[in-house]
CSV table of C-alpha atoms in Angstrom, one decimal:
chain,number,residue,atom,x,y,z
A,1492,MET,CA,17.7,-19.4,-12.0
A,1493,LEU,CA,14.4,-17.6,-12.0
A,1494,ILE,CA,12.8,-17.4,-15.5
A,1495,GLY,CA,9.4,-16.1,-16.5
A,1496,LEU,CA,7.6,-18.5,-18.8
A,1497,ASP,CA,5.1,-17.2,-21.4
A,1498,LEU,CA,2.5,-19.9,-21.3
A,1499,ALA,CA,-0.2,-18.0,-23.3
A,1500,GLY,CA,-1.5,-20.3,-26.0
A,1501,ARG,CA,0.8,-23.2,-25.0
A,1502,ASP,CA,-0.1,-26.7,-23.8
A,1503,VAL,CA,0.3,-27.4,-20.1
A,1504,LEU,CA,-0.4,-30.8,-18.6
A,1505,VAL,CA,-1.5,-31.2,-15.0
A,1506,VAL,CA,-1.5,-34.8,-13.7
A,1507,GLY,CA,-3.5,-35.4,-10.5
A,1508,GLY,CA,-6.9,-34.2,-9.3
A,1509,GLY,CA,-6.3,-32.9,-5.8
A,1510,SER,CA,-6.4,-29.3,-4.5
A,1511,VAL,CA,-2.8,-28.7,-5.4
A,1512,ALA,CA,-3.5,-29.8,-9.0
A,1513,ALA,CA,-6.5,-27.5,-9.0
A,1514,ARG,CA,-4.4,-24.6,-7.9
A,1515,ARG,CA,-1.7,-25.3,-10.6
A,1516,ALA,CA,-4.4,-25.6,-13.3
A,1517,ARG,CA,-6.0,-22.4,-12.3
A,1518,ALA,CA,-2.7,-20.6,-12.3
A,1519,ALA,CA,-1.9,-21.9,-15.8
A,1520,ILE,CA,-5.3,-20.8,-17.1
A,1521,ASP,CA,-4.8,-17.4,-15.7
A,1522,GLU,CA,-1.5,-17.2,-17.7
A,1523,GLY,CA,-3.5,-18.0,-20.9
A,1524,ALA,CA,-2.3,-21.6,-21.2
A,1525,ARG,CA,-4.3,-24.5,-22.8
A,1526,VAL,CA,-4.6,-26.7,-19.8
A,1527,ARG,CA,-5.3,-30.5,-19.8
A,1528,VAL,CA,-5.9,-32.4,-16.5
A,1529,VAL,CA,-5.4,-36.1,-16.4
A,1530,ALA,CA,-6.7,-37.9,-13.3
A,1531,PRO,CA,-9.3,-40.6,-12.6
A,1532,GLN,CA,-10.9,-38.3,-10.0
A,1533,ALA,CA,-10.6,-34.6,-9.5
A,1534,HIS,CA,-11.2,-31.7,-7.1
A,1535,GLU,CA,-14.5,-30.0,-7.5
A,1536,GLU,CA,-12.8,-26.9,-8.9
A,1537,VAL,CA,-11.3,-29.0,-11.7
A,1538,ALA,CA,-14.8,-30.3,-12.6
A,1539,VAL,CA,-16.2,-26.7,-12.6
A,1540,LEU,CA,-13.4,-25.4,-14.8
A,1541,ALA,CA,-13.9,-28.3,-17.2
A,1542,ALA,CA,-17.6,-27.7,-17.4
A,1543,ALA,CA,-17.0,-24.1,-18.2
A,1544,GLY,CA,-14.6,-25.1,-21.0
A,1545,SER,CA,-11.6,-23.5,-19.2
A,1546,LEU,CA,-9.7,-26.8,-19.3
A,1547,VAL,CA,-9.9,-30.3,-20.6
A,1548,TRP,CA,-10.2,-33.1,-18.0
A,1549,GLU,CA,-9.5,-36.6,-19.1
A,1550,GLN,CA,-10.8,-38.9,-16.4
A,1551,ARG,CA,-8.3,-41.8,-16.4
A,1552,PRO,CA,-4.7,-42.7,-15.3
A,1553,VAL,CA,-1.8,-40.9,-16.9
A,1554,VAL,CA,0.3,-42.5,-19.6
A,1555,GLU,CA,3.6,-41.4,-21.1
A,1556,SER,CA,2.1,-40.3,-24.4
A,1557,ASP,CA,0.1,-37.6,-22.5
A,1558,LEU,CA,3.3,-35.6,-22.4
A,1559,GLU,CA,3.4,-35.3,-26.2
A,1560,GLY,CA,3.4,-31.7,-27.4
A,1561,THR,CA,3.3,-30.2,-23.9
A,1562,TRP,CA,5.5,-27.3,-22.8
A,1563,LEU,CA,5.2,-27.8,-19.1
A,1564,VAL,CA,4.0,-30.6,-16.8
A,1565,HIS,CA,2.8,-30.4,-13.2
A,1566,ALA,CA,3.0,-33.8,-11.5
A,1567,CYS,CA,0.6,-33.6,-8.5
A,1568,THR,CA,-0.4,-37.3,-8.0
A,1569,GLY,CA,1.7,-38.0,-4.9
A,1570,THR,CA,2.1,-41.6,-6.1
A,1571,VAL,CA,3.6,-41.7,-9.7
A,1572,ASP,CA,5.3,-38.3,-9.7
A,1573,ALA,CA,8.8,-39.7,-10.0
A,1574,GLU,CA,7.7,-41.7,-13.1
A,1575,ILE,CA,6.2,-38.7,-14.7
A,1576,ALA,CA,9.3,-36.7,-14.0
A,1577,GLY,CA,11.3,-39.4,-15.7
A,1578,TRP,CA,9.1,-39.3,-18.8
A,1579,ALA,CA,9.5,-35.5,-18.9
A,1580,GLN,CA,13.2,-35.8,-18.6
A,1581,THR,CA,13.4,-38.1,-21.6
A,1582,ARG,CA,11.2,-35.8,-23.7
A,1583,ARG,CA,13.0,-32.6,-22.6
A,1584,VAL,CA,9.9,-31.2,-21.1
A,1585,PHE,CA,10.1,-29.1,-18.0
A,1586,CYS,CA,8.3,-30.8,-15.0
A,1587,VAL,CA,7.3,-29.5,-11.6
A,1588,VAL,CA,6.8,-32.1,-9.0
A,1589,ALA,CA,4.5,-30.9,-6.2
A,1590,SER,CA,5.3,-33.6,-3.6
A,1591,ALA,CA,9.1,-33.5,-4.0
A,1592,ALA,CA,10.4,-30.5,-5.8
A,1593,GLU,CA,13.9,-32.0,-6.1
A,1594,LEU,CA,12.6,-34.7,-8.5
A,1595,GLY,CA,11.5,-32.2,-11.1
A,1596,SER,CA,13.4,-30.1,-13.6
A,1597,ALA,CA,11.5,-26.9,-12.7
A,1598,ARG,CA,10.1,-25.4,-9.6
A,1599,THR,CA,7.3,-22.9,-9.0
A,1600,PRO,CA,8.3,-19.9,-6.9
A,1601,ALA,CA,6.3,-18.3,-4.2
A,1602,VAL,CA,4.7,-15.4,-6.0
A,1603,VAL,CA,3.0,-12.2,-5.2
A,1604,THR,CA,1.8,-9.7,-7.8
A,1605,ALA,CA,1.4,-6.0,-7.1
A,1606,GLY,CA,1.5,-2.9,-9.3
A,1607,GLY,CA,1.9,-4.9,-12.5
A,1608,VAL,CA,5.0,-6.6,-11.1
A,1609,SER,CA,5.3,-10.2,-10.0
A,1610,LEU,CA,7.7,-11.1,-7.3
A,1611,GLY,CA,8.9,-14.7,-7.2
A,1612,VAL,CA,11.0,-16.3,-4.5
A,1613,LEU,CA,12.8,-19.6,-4.6
A,1614,SER,CA,14.9,-21.3,-1.9
A,1615,VAL,CA,18.3,-21.8,-3.7
A,1616,ASP,CA,20.1,-24.4,-1.5
A,1617,ALA,CA,17.2,-26.8,-1.2
A,1618,ALA,CA,13.5,-27.0,-2.1
A,1619,ASP,CA,12.0,-25.2,0.9
A,1620,PRO,CA,8.6,-23.8,-0.2
A,1621,ALA,CA,7.7,-22.6,3.4
A,1622,ARG,CA,10.8,-20.5,3.6
A,1623,ALA,CA,10.2,-19.1,0.1
A,1624,ALA,CA,6.6,-18.2,1.1
A,1625,THR,CA,7.8,-16.4,4.3
A,1626,VAL,CA,10.3,-14.3,2.3
A,1627,ARG,CA,7.7,-13.6,-0.3
A,1628,ASP,CA,5.2,-12.3,2.3
A,1629,GLN,CA,7.9,-10.0,3.8
A,1630,LEU,CA,8.7,-8.6,0.4
A,1631,ALA,CA,5.0,-8.1,-0.4
A,1632,ASP,CA,4.7,-6.2,2.9
A,1633,GLN,CA,7.4,-3.8,1.7
A,1634,VAL,CA,5.7,-3.3,-1.6
A,1635,LEU,CA,2.2,-2.8,-0.2
A,1636,HIS,CA,3.5,-0.3,2.4
A,1637,GLY,CA,5.0,1.9,-0.4
A,1638,ARG,CA,8.6,1.2,0.4
A,1639,VAL,CA,9.3,0.0,-3.2
A,1640,ASP,CA,9.0,2.4,-6.1
A,1641,LEU,CA,6.4,0.7,-8.4
A,1642,ARG,CA,6.2,3.5,-10.9
A,1643,PRO,CA,6.6,2.0,-14.4
A,1644,SER,CA,9.4,3.3,-16.6
A,1645,ARG,CA,7.3,2.8,-19.8
A,1646,SER,CA,3.6,3.1,-20.6
A,1647,VAL,CA,1.7,0.2,-19.2
A,1648,SER,CA,-2.0,-0.2,-18.9
A,1649,THR,CA,-3.2,-2.5,-16.2
A,1650,ALA,CA,-5.6,-2.4,-13.3
A,1651,ASP,CA,-2.8,-2.2,-10.8
A,1652,VAL,CA,-0.7,0.5,-12.4
A,1653,LEU,CA,-1.2,4.2,-11.9
A,1654,ALA,CA,-0.4,6.0,-15.1
A,1655,PRO,CA,1.2,9.5,-15.4
A,1656,GLY,CA,-1.6,12.0,-15.7
A,1657,GLU,CA,-4.2,9.7,-14.1
A,1658,VAL,CA,-6.3,10.2,-11.0
A,1659,VAL,CA,-7.4,7.3,-8.8
A,1660,LEU,CA,-10.0,7.7,-6.0
A,1661,LEU,CA,-9.0,5.2,-3.3
A,1662,GLY,CA,-11.5,4.0,-0.8
A,1663,GLY,CA,-9.4,3.8,2.4
A,1664,GLY,CA,-11.9,2.1,4.6
A,1665,PRO,CA,-12.9,3.1,8.2
A,1666,GLY,CA,-9.4,3.8,9.6
A,1667,ASP,CA,-7.3,0.7,10.0
A,1668,PRO,CA,-4.8,0.6,7.1
A,1669,ALA,CA,-5.0,-3.2,7.2
A,1670,LEU,CA,-8.6,-2.9,5.9
A,1671,MET,CA,-7.5,-1.2,2.7
A,1672,THR,CA,-7.7,-3.4,-0.4
A,1673,VAL,CA,-4.5,-4.7,-1.9
A,1674,ARG,CA,-5.2,-2.7,-5.0
A,1675,ALA,CA,-5.7,0.5,-3.1
A,1676,ARG,CA,-2.3,0.0,-1.3
A,1677,THR,CA,-0.6,-0.9,-4.5
A,1678,LEU,CA,-1.8,2.2,-6.4
A,1679,LEU,CA,-1.1,4.5,-3.4
A,1680,ALA,CA,2.5,3.3,-3.4
A,1681,GLN,CA,2.9,4.5,-7.0
A,1682,ALA,CA,1.5,8.0,-6.5
A,1683,ASP,CA,3.5,11.2,-7.0
A,1684,VAL,CA,0.7,13.3,-5.3
A,1685,VAL,CA,-1.7,12.1,-2.6
A,1686,ILE,CA,-4.7,14.4,-1.8
A,1687,THR,CA,-6.0,13.1,1.4
A,1688,ASP,CA,-9.1,13.4,3.7
A,1689,ARG,CA,-8.9,13.9,7.4
A,1690,LEU,CA,-10.5,10.6,8.2
A,1691,GLY,CA,-9.7,7.1,7.0
A,1692,PRO,CA,-6.3,5.3,7.1
A,1693,THR,CA,-4.1,8.4,7.4
A,1694,GLY,CA,-1.4,6.2,9.1
A,1695,VAL,CA,-0.4,5.0,5.7
A,1696,LEU,CA,0.9,8.5,4.7
A,1697,THR,CA,4.0,8.0,6.9
A,1698,GLU,CA,4.9,5.0,4.7
A,1699,LEU,CA,5.0,6.9,1.4
A,1700,ARG,CA,8.3,7.8,-0.4
A,1701,GLU,CA,9.9,11.0,0.7
A,1702,ASP,CA,9.4,12.6,-2.7
A,1703,VAL,CA,5.6,12.2,-2.6
A,1704,LEU,CA,3.6,15.4,-2.2
A,1705,VAL,CA,0.9,14.9,0.4
A,1706,ILE,CA,-1.9,17.5,0.3
A,1707,PRO,CA,-4.4,17.3,3.2
A,1708,VAL,CA,-7.9,18.6,2.3
A,1709,GLY,CA,-9.9,17.0,5.0
A,1710,LYS,CA,-13.1,18.6,6.2
A,1711,ALA,CA,-14.2,19.0,9.8
A,1712,LEU,CA,-17.3,20.7,11.1
A,1713,GLY,CA,-16.6,24.4,10.7
A,1714,ALA,CA,-13.0,24.0,9.6
A,1715,HIS,CA,-12.6,23.0,6.0
A,1716,LYS,CA,-9.0,22.9,4.7
A,1717,ALA,CA,-10.3,23.1,1.1
A,1718,THR,CA,-13.6,23.6,-0.6
A,1719,GLN,CA,-14.8,20.9,-2.9
A,1720,VAL,CA,-14.1,23.0,-5.9
A,1721,GLU,CA,-10.6,23.6,-4.7
A,1722,ILE,CA,-10.2,19.8,-4.4
A,1723,HIS,CA,-11.3,19.4,-8.0
A,1724,ASP,CA,-8.8,22.0,-9.1
A,1725,LEU,CA,-6.0,20.2,-7.3
A,1726,LEU,CA,-6.8,16.9,-8.9
A,1727,ILE,CA,-6.9,18.5,-12.4
A,1728,GLU,CA,-3.8,20.6,-11.8
A,1729,HIS,CA,-1.5,17.8,-10.7
A,1730,ALA,CA,-2.8,15.2,-13.2
A,1731,GLY,CA,-2.7,17.7,-16.0
A,1732,ALA,CA,1.0,18.2,-15.2
A,1733,GLY,CA,1.5,14.5,-15.8
A,1734,ARG,CA,1.7,13.4,-12.2
A,1735,ARG,CA,0.2,10.2,-10.8
A,1736,VAL,CA,-2.5,11.4,-8.4
A,1737,ALA,CA,-4.1,9.4,-5.6
A,1738,ARG,CA,-7.2,10.8,-3.9
A,1739,LEU,CA,-7.3,9.0,-0.5
A,1740,LYS,CA,-10.7,9.0,1.0
A,1741,GLY,CA,-12.1,7.5,4.1
A,1742,GLY,CA,-14.7,4.7,3.7
A,1743,ASP,CA,-16.0,4.2,0.1
A,1744,PRO,CA,-15.5,7.1,-2.4
A,1745,PHE,CA,-19.2,7.0,-3.5
A,1746,LEU,CA,-21.0,6.7,-0.2
A,1747,PHE,CA,-21.3,10.2,1.1
A,1748,GLY,CA,-17.7,10.8,0.0
A,1749,ARG,CA,-18.5,13.2,-2.9
A,1750,GLY,CA,-16.5,10.9,-5.1
A,1751,GLY,CA,-19.0,11.2,-8.0
A,1752,GLU,CA,-18.4,15.0,-8.1
A,1753,GLU,CA,-14.7,14.4,-8.3
A,1754,VAL,CA,-15.0,11.9,-11.1
A,1755,LEU,CA,-17.3,14.3,-13.1
A,1756,ALA,CA,-14.8,17.2,-12.6
A,1757,CYS,CA,-11.9,15.1,-13.8
A,1758,ARG,CA,-13.7,13.8,-16.8
A,1759,ALA,CA,-15.0,17.3,-17.8
A,1760,ALA,CA,-11.3,18.4,-17.8
A,1761,GLY,CA,-10.3,15.4,-19.9
A,1762,ILE,CA,-8.4,13.7,-17.0
A,1763,PRO,CA,-8.5,9.9,-16.9
A,1764,VAL,CA,-10.0,8.8,-13.5
A,1765,ARG,CA,-11.0,5.6,-11.9
A,1766,VAL,CA,-12.3,4.4,-8.5
A,1767,VAL,CA,-11.1,1.7,-6.1
A,1768,PRO,CA,-13.9,0.7,-3.8
A,1769,GLY,CA,-13.4,0.8,0.0
A,1770,VAL,CA,-15.0,-0.7,3.1
A,1771,THR,CA,-17.7,1.7,4.3
A,1772,SER,CA,-17.9,2.5,8.0
A,1773,ALA,CA,-21.7,2.1,7.7
A,1774,VAL,CA,-21.0,-1.7,7.9
A,1775,ALA,CA,-17.5,-1.9,9.3
A,1776,ALA,CA,-18.3,0.0,12.5
A,1777,ALA,CA,-21.2,-2.3,13.1
A,1778,ASP,CA,-19.0,-5.3,12.4
A,1779,VAL,CA,-16.3,-4.5,14.9
A,1780,ALA,CA,-18.9,-3.7,17.5
A,1781,GLY,CA,-20.5,-7.2,17.1
A,1782,ILE,CA,-23.6,-5.7,15.4
A,1783,PRO,CA,-24.8,-7.6,12.4
A,1784,VAL,CA,-26.5,-5.0,10.2
A,1785,THR,CA,-28.7,-7.9,8.8
A,1786,HIS,CA,-29.7,-11.0,10.7
A,1787,ARG,CA,-32.2,-13.6,9.6
A,1788,GLY,CA,-35.4,-13.3,11.5
A,1789,THR,CA,-34.5,-9.9,13.0
A,1790,ALA,CA,-33.3,-7.4,10.3
A,1791,ASP,CA,-33.5,-8.0,6.6
A,1792,ARG,CA,-32.6,-4.4,5.4
A,1793,LEU,CA,-30.0,-1.7,5.9
A,1794,HIS,CA,-30.9,2.0,5.6
A,1795,VAL,CA,-28.0,4.4,5.4
A,1796,VAL,CA,-28.5,8.1,6.2
A,1797,ASN,CA,-26.4,11.2,6.0
A,1798,GLY,CA,-26.7,12.8,9.4
A,1799,HIS,CA,-25.9,16.4,8.3
A,1800,GLY,CA,-29.5,17.2,7.4
A,1801,ARG,CA,-33.0,16.4,8.7
A,1802,PHE,CA,-34.6,13.0,8.4
A,1803,THR,CA,-37.0,12.5,5.5
A,1804,ASP,CA,-40.3,10.7,5.6
A,1805,LEU,CA,-38.5,7.7,4.0
A,1806,ASP,CA,-36.0,7.7,6.8
A,1807,LEU,CA,-38.7,7.9,9.5
A,1808,ALA,CA,-40.6,5.0,7.9
A,1809,ALA,CA,-37.4,2.9,8.0
A,1810,MET,CA,-36.9,3.6,11.6
A,1811,ARG,CA,-40.5,2.6,12.4
A,1812,ASP,CA,-39.9,-0.8,10.7
A,1813,PRO,CA,-38.6,-3.3,13.2
A,1814,ALA,CA,-36.9,-5.3,10.4
A,1815,VAL,CA,-34.7,-2.4,9.3
A,1816,THR,CA,-31.2,-1.5,10.7
A,1817,VAL,CA,-30.4,2.2,10.3
A,1818,ALA,CA,-26.8,3.5,10.0
A,1819,ILE,CA,-26.4,7.3,10.4
A,1820,LEU,CA,-23.1,8.6,9.1
A,1821,MET,CA,-21.7,12.1,10.1
A,1822,GLY,CA,-24.4,12.4,12.7
A,1823,MET,CA,-22.6,13.1,15.9
A,1824,ALA,CA,-22.3,16.9,15.6
A,1825,GLY,CA,-26.1,17.1,15.4
A,1826,LEU,CA,-27.0,14.0,17.5
A,1827,ALA,CA,-29.2,15.9,20.0
A,1828,ARG,CA,-31.1,17.5,17.2
A,1829,LEU,CA,-31.5,14.2,15.3
A,1830,VAL,CA,-32.7,12.3,18.3
A,1831,SER,CA,-35.2,15.1,19.2
A,1832,GLN,CA,-36.6,15.0,15.6
A,1833,LEU,CA,-37.0,11.2,15.9
A,1834,THR,CA,-38.8,11.2,19.2
A,1835,ASP,CA,-41.0,14.2,18.2
A,1836,ALA,CA,-42.0,12.1,15.1
A,1837,GLY,CA,-43.1,9.3,17.4
A,1838,ILE,CA,-40.1,7.0,17.2
A,1839,ASP,CA,-40.0,4.9,20.3
A,1840,ARG,CA,-37.5,6.3,22.9
A,1841,MET,CA,-36.7,2.7,23.8
A,1842,LEU,CA,-35.6,1.8,20.3
A,1843,PRO,CA,-32.2,0.0,20.7
A,1844,ALA,CA,-29.3,2.2,19.5
A,1845,ALA,CA,-25.5,2.2,19.5
A,1846,VAL,CA,-22.7,4.6,18.7
A,1847,VAL,CA,-19.4,3.2,17.4
A,1848,ALA,CA,-16.7,5.9,17.5
A,1849,SER,CA,-13.3,5.8,15.8
A,1850,ALA,CA,-14.1,2.2,14.6
A,1851,THR,CA,-11.1,-0.1,13.8
A,1852,THR,CA,-8.6,2.3,15.4
A,1853,ASP,CA,-6.9,2.4,18.8
A,1854,GLN,CA,-9.5,4.9,20.0
A,1855,GLU,CA,-12.5,2.8,19.2
A,1856,ARG,CA,-15.4,3.2,21.6
A,1857,VAL,CA,-18.9,1.6,21.6
A,1858,ILE,CA,-21.9,2.9,23.5
A,1859,HIS,CA,-25.2,1.0,23.7
A,1860,ALA,CA,-28.3,2.8,24.9
A,1861,PRO,CA,-32.0,3.2,24.1
A,1862,LEU,CA,-32.6,6.1,21.7
A,1863,GLY,CA,-33.9,8.4,24.3
A,1864,GLU,CA,-30.7,8.0,26.4
A,1865,LEU,CA,-28.2,8.0,23.6
A,1866,VAL,CA,-27.2,11.7,23.8
A,1867,ALA,CA,-26.6,11.6,27.6
A,1868,ARG,CA,-24.7,8.4,27.5
A,1869,CYS,CA,-22.4,9.6,24.8
A,1870,ALA,CA,-21.8,12.9,26.6
A,1871,ALA,CA,-21.0,11.1,29.9
A,1872,ALA,CA,-18.5,8.9,28.1
A,1873,GLY,CA,-17.0,11.7,26.2
A,1874,VAL,CA,-17.7,10.1,22.8
A,1875,GLY,CA,-17.9,12.3,19.7
A,1876,SER,CA,-16.9,12.3,16.1
A,1877,PRO,CA,-16.0,10.4,14.0
A,1878,ALA,CA,-18.7,7.9,14.8
A,1879,VAL,CA,-21.5,5.9,13.3
A,1880,VAL,CA,-24.9,5.9,14.9
A,1881,LEU,CA,-26.8,2.6,14.5
A,1882,LEU,CA,-30.5,2.0,15.3
A,1883,GLY,CA,-32.5,-1.2,15.3
A,1884,GLN,CA,-33.0,-4.4,17.2
A,1885,VAL,CA,-29.6,-5.8,16.2
A,1886,THR,CA,-27.9,-3.0,18.2
A,1887,ARG,CA,-29.0,-4.5,21.6
A,1888,GLU,CA,-25.9,-5.1,23.7
A,1889,GLY,CA,-24.9,-8.7,23.5
A,1890,PHE,CA,-27.1,-9.5,20.5
A,1891,LEU,CA,-24.7,-12.1,19.2
A,1892,ASP,CA,-24.3,-13.8,22.6
A,1893,PRO,CA,-26.0,-17.2,22.3
A,1894,THR,CA,-27.4,-16.8,25.8
A,1895,HIS,CA,-29.1,-13.4,24.8
A,1896,PRO,CA,-32.8,-13.5,25.7
A,1897,GLY,CA,-34.8,-14.8,22.8
A,1898,ARG,CA,-31.7,-15.9,20.8
A,1899,ALA,CA,-32.2,-19.1,18.9
A,1900,VAL,CA,-29.0,-20.6,17.7
A,1901,GLU,CA,-29.2,-23.4,15.1
A,1902,ALA,CA,-27.0,-26.4,15.5
A,1903,PRO,CA,-24.1,-26.5,13.1
A,1904,SER,CA,-24.7,-28.6,10.0
A,1905,ARG,CA,-22.4,-31.2,8.6
A,1906,ARG,CA,-21.7,-31.8,4.9
A,1907,ARG,CA,-19.4,-34.5,3.5
A,1908,GLY,CA,-18.0,-35.0,7.0
A,1909,VAL,CA,-16.8,-31.4,7.3
A,1910,ASP,CA,-18.3,-28.7,9.5
A,1911,ALA,CA,-20.2,-26.4,7.2
């Protein structure tokens, strides 16, 4: 049977010093156990945990008396596990044997935790950890895609639980739902109301429960579904009525996402609110296009600009610096105007540039061109919003090709016999 053990404040013995032993020790520490590792040699993580005082490492072979006073034993030696299991049986101490689960009196399930709930899977007929892990991953997929109701039936306060009357701002990333964080997916699956932008991972909305109220408030140039004040009112109205409210935003909530304004509005109304970070398109779009926003010896700074307005003197100074990569968000609608301002200010028309449109989605497009030709190239290719405009030496097409002119590729180093 599956039983949850409360290990907080209880003694757990881990015998062995390999990577498996390190993982078992870390898991027990996370459960609040007092952990002791007995092994002549140990994995680097064990040594680090011991140095930090998170566990006690006794650097010697195990003896039977080491089991005295323990609640649970993990035998991870690969050599004397059967003997340890025998000692545990005699002392009526539950024992998990890593190398041969059938030898122990207990087994660890394949576990995934989401929304304050832990799912454990064991193979019943025989010890088959690979099978259990496969089933666990399939169940986790159901949970993270919102096909399981994770709303708690009683008041619980954890980072992965969305409480009634609470608002959470979720950074959805650039568009591909797979780039949302596990926490964002977990909290979204618990929402009663989802107030969503036009951009970002809108595909996840089809996975929500049928009873979830979805309110689109996305803004497009000249066609706003809701003003910012109206969005504030919606957050406050639904959370004030005791509903769990998720504000799904593209990218990161605090990078040109007006998330700060929404937090202030909620707090002024006495509504609890928190933020889950998201992958910003300023970096993600460059990544998927093979453009490293920083690269040793070429670019050591990233300058992010809102393309809705005009460039400031600070922006122009950044663009004149060959060691700076510039990312312009929301700049496609005014791209001709922005390029004209740059060239009029003396920015080199041959400055390498790129546009990455609909990054991480099926409609992704990448255009490389000198700054002075960028508008015409985008028009010819039919590329428009949403897109990120990138300027700088790293945007040259094929920059990460080792045969690229001027590219110096260091030979891979080796450390401890393993490729670094």
